[in-house]
């Protein structure tokens, strides 16, 4: 409970440009301090480093903290504005080996796809609802709901079902 109170205080303090609290740790950013120390707001993900083994070009995923325009004025519901709000939160996802992409905007419903480690994480629902959805609703009041889109997968047919069942059948015969 003490960490929550501290995180709340840091969130409202003018000295910090962003504060992230996940229940166990608090991460705060002060861009003025970082600038004086020669630090940058660029975060490099160690999880997306493509090597020649996987046919990649050796590039690394990066995200740069981009503060939004004035917090006082709400943004319109457009693809660009949703992406702008997500850009502010993307560095935190990339630090954990994940990312987020807009899958679809259907009226007031925004469909997001969590990628990388975030897509398979047991806490992905919390990330979606308490993090991404909360910030999007705060900045873009037109949004009614944010839904997690599932990644593209092959169509389910009998052959694919049998492949999965073949790997399980030996264990079923023992029981």
Short mmCIF file of C-alpha atoms in Angstrom, two decimals:
data_model
loop_
_atom_site.label_atom_id
_atom_site.label_comp_id
_atom_site.label_asym_id
_atom_site.label_seq_id
_atom_site.Cartn_x
_atom_site.Cartn_y
_atom_site.Cartn_z
CA UNK A 1 0.00 0.00 0.00
CA UNK A 2 2.93 2.34 0.70
CA UNK A 3 4.23 1.86 -2.86
CA UNK A 4 0.81 2.75 -4.26
CA UNK A 5 0.73 5.97 -2.23
CA UNK A 6 4.24 6.82 -3.42
CA UNK A 7 3.32 6.10 -7.05
CA UNK A 8 0.25 8.32 -6.73
CA UNK A 9 2.35 11.14 -5.28
CA UNK A 10 4.95 10.81 -8.06
CA UNK A 11 2.21 10.86 -10.71
CA UNK A 12 0.95 14.22 -9.49
CA UNK A 13 4.41 15.75 -8.91
CA UNK A 14 5.42 18.28 -11.56
CA UNK A 15 9.05 17.12 -11.46
CA UNK A 16 8.21 13.82 -13.13
CA UNK A 17 7.01 13.59 -16.72
CA UNK A 18 5.77 10.00 -16.38
CA UNK A 19 5.36 7.40 -13.66
CA UNK A 20 4.74 3.67 -14.13
CA UNK A 21 3.59 1.45 -11.25
CA UNK A 22 3.04 -2.31 -11.70
CA UNK A 23 2.27 -3.33 -8.12
CA UNK A 24 5.85 -4.21 -7.23
CA UNK A 25 8.04 -1.47 -8.71
CA UNK A 26 7.79 2.21 -9.59
CA UNK A 27 9.51 3.77 -12.57
CA UNK A 28 9.50 7.56 -12.96
CA UNK A 29 10.93 9.75 -15.69
CA UNK A 30 12.17 13.28 -15.37
CA UNK A 31 13.14 14.45 -18.85
CA UNK A 32 14.78 17.69 -17.65
CA UNK A 33 17.09 15.77 -15.32
CA UNK A 34 17.83 13.18 -17.99
CA UNK A 35 18.71 15.91 -20.49
CA UNK A 36 21.14 17.55 -18.05
CA UNK A 37 22.83 14.18 -17.47
CA UNK A 38 23.12 13.56 -21.21
CA UNK A 39 20.62 10.70 -21.15
CA UNK A 40 18.10 10.14 -23.92
CA UNK A 41 14.50 8.98 -23.84
CA UNK A 42 15.27 6.20 -26.32
CA UNK A 43 14.72 2.67 -25.09
CA UNK A 44 16.31 -0.22 -26.98
CA UNK A 45 14.65 -3.61 -26.69
CA UNK A 46 17.06 -6.52 -26.18
CA UNK A 47 14.29 -8.94 -27.17
CA UNK A 48 13.81 -7.79 -30.75
CA UNK A 49 17.46 -7.97 -31.79
CA UNK A 50 17.35 -9.87 -35.08
CA UNK A 51 20.42 -11.90 -35.90
CA UNK A 52 21.60 -13.48 -39.11
CA UNK A 53 20.43 -16.86 -37.77
CA UNK A 54 16.79 -15.93 -38.21
CA UNK A 55 17.24 -14.08 -41.48
CA UNK A 56 16.94 -10.67 -39.83
CA UNK A 57 18.91 -7.63 -40.78
CA UNK A 58 20.40 -7.11 -37.30
CA UNK A 59 18.10 -4.18 -36.56
CA UNK A 60 16.90 -3.45 -33.04
CA UNK A 61 13.44 -2.22 -32.05
CA UNK A 62 13.55 1.13 -30.35
CA UNK A 63 10.96 3.48 -28.92
CA UNK A 64 11.33 7.11 -28.05
CA UNK A 65 9.28 8.67 -25.27
CA UNK A 66 7.06 11.24 -26.95
CA UNK A 67 5.00 13.43 -24.63
CA UNK A 68 1.49 14.09 -25.86
CA UNK A 69 0.15 17.54 -26.67
CA UNK A 70 -1.46 19.39 -23.78
CA UNK A 71 -3.09 17.01 -21.30
CA UNK A 72 -6.03 19.44 -20.92
CA UNK A 73 -7.48 19.08 -24.39
CA UNK A 74 -9.06 15.78 -25.48
CA UNK A 75 -8.01 14.23 -28.78
CA UNK A 76 -10.35 13.14 -31.59
CA UNK A 77 -10.77 9.44 -32.30
CA UNK A 78 -8.49 8.93 -35.28
CA UNK A 79 -5.91 6.28 -36.12
CA UNK A 80 -3.13 8.86 -35.76
CA UNK A 81 -4.29 10.05 -32.32
CA UNK A 82 -4.67 6.50 -31.00
CA UNK A 83 -1.16 5.75 -32.25
CA UNK A 84 0.10 8.98 -30.66
CA UNK A 85 -1.27 7.92 -27.24
CA UNK A 86 0.15 4.41 -27.68
CA UNK A 87 3.57 5.89 -28.55
CA UNK A 88 3.73 7.36 -25.06
CA UNK A 89 3.23 3.91 -23.50
CA UNK A 90 5.17 1.84 -26.05
CA UNK A 91 8.60 2.25 -24.34
CA UNK A 92 7.28 0.43 -21.26
CA UNK A 93 6.06 -2.48 -23.39
CA UNK A 94 9.31 -2.67 -25.34
CA UNK A 95 11.29 -2.77 -22.08
CA UNK A 96 9.44 -6.02 -21.30
CA UNK A 97 9.99 -7.49 -24.78
CA UNK A 98 6.59 -6.61 -26.22
CA UNK A 99 4.80 -4.02 -28.27
CA UNK A 100 1.30 -2.96 -29.28
CA UNK A 101 -0.28 -2.32 -32.67
CA UNK A 102 -3.66 -0.97 -33.69
CA UNK A 103 -5.58 -3.77 -35.32
CA UNK A 104 -8.84 -1.95 -36.10
CA UNK A 105 -10.96 1.03 -35.15
CA UNK A 106 -14.66 0.25 -35.56
CA UNK A 107 -16.69 3.27 -34.52
CA UNK A 108 -15.97 3.91 -30.82
CA UNK A 109 -14.30 0.51 -30.35
CA UNK A 110 -10.52 0.24 -30.68
CA UNK A 111 -8.98 -3.19 -31.26
CA UNK A 112 -5.33 -3.53 -30.22
CA UNK A 113 -2.93 -6.42 -30.72
CA UNK A 114 -0.32 -7.03 -28.04
CA UNK A 115 2.81 -8.37 -29.69
CA UNK A 116 5.95 -10.21 -28.59
CA UNK A 117 6.18 -11.12 -24.92
CA UNK A 118 3.11 -8.99 -24.14
CA UNK A 119 0.91 -11.11 -26.41
CA UNK A 120 1.54 -14.30 -24.41
CA UNK A 121 1.99 -12.78 -20.96
CA UNK A 122 -0.46 -13.87 -18.23
CA UNK A 123 -0.80 -10.19 -17.29
CA UNK A 124 -1.80 -9.09 -20.81
CA UNK A 125 -5.41 -8.44 -19.74
CA UNK A 126 -4.20 -6.14 -16.96
CA UNK A 127 -1.84 -4.39 -19.37
CA UNK A 128 -4.69 -3.91 -21.83
CA UNK A 129 -7.36 -2.73 -19.38
CA UNK A 130 -5.46 -0.93 -16.62
CA UNK A 131 -2.72 0.52 -18.79
CA UNK A 132 -3.55 0.98 -22.44
CA UNK A 133 -7.35 1.31 -22.20
CA UNK A 134 -7.18 3.65 -19.19
CA UNK A 135 -4.78 6.04 -20.92
CA UNK A 136 -6.66 5.91 -24.24
CA UNK A 137 -10.02 6.66 -22.55
CA UNK A 138 -8.40 9.47 -20.59
CA UNK A 139 -7.03 11.15 -23.72
CA UNK A 140 -9.72 10.20 -26.28
CA UNK A 141 -13.16 10.35 -24.61
CA UNK A 142 -14.95 9.15 -27.78
CA UNK A 143 -13.60 5.63 -27.22
CA UNK A 144 -16.16 3.35 -25.58
CA UNK A 145 -14.05 0.20 -25.32
CA UNK A 146 -10.60 -1.17 -26.05
CA UNK A 147 -10.52 -4.83 -27.04
CA UNK A 148 -7.55 -7.15 -27.36
CA UNK A 149 -7.31 -8.53 -30.90
CA UNK A 150 -5.89 -11.97 -31.34
CA UNK A 151 -3.01 -12.33 -33.80
CA UNK A 152 -3.59 -13.87 -37.20
CA UNK A 153 -3.58 -17.65 -37.06
CA UNK A 154 -4.17 -20.37 -39.60
CA UNK A 155 -7.70 -21.66 -40.08
CA UNK A 156 -8.57 -24.55 -37.79
CA UNK A 157 -9.16 -27.77 -39.74
CA UNK A 158 -9.08 -31.53 -39.07
CA UNK A 159 -5.41 -31.90 -40.05
CA UNK A 160 -4.29 -29.26 -37.55
CA UNK A 161 -6.48 -30.74 -34.82
CA UNK A 162 -4.98 -34.19 -35.44
CA UNK A 163 -1.43 -32.79 -35.22
CA UNK A 164 -2.17 -31.47 -31.73
CA UNK A 165 -4.05 -34.61 -30.68
CA UNK A 166 -1.26 -36.90 -31.95
CA UNK A 167 1.13 -35.26 -29.50
CA UNK A 168 -1.34 -35.80 -26.63
CA UNK A 169 -2.72 -39.28 -27.42
CA UNK A 170 0.20 -41.28 -25.90
CA UNK A 171 -0.47 -39.64 -22.55
CA UNK A 172 -4.20 -40.34 -22.77
CA UNK A 173 -3.60 -44.08 -23.28
CA UNK A 174 -1.55 -44.28 -20.08
CA UNK A 175 -4.38 -42.81 -18.05
#
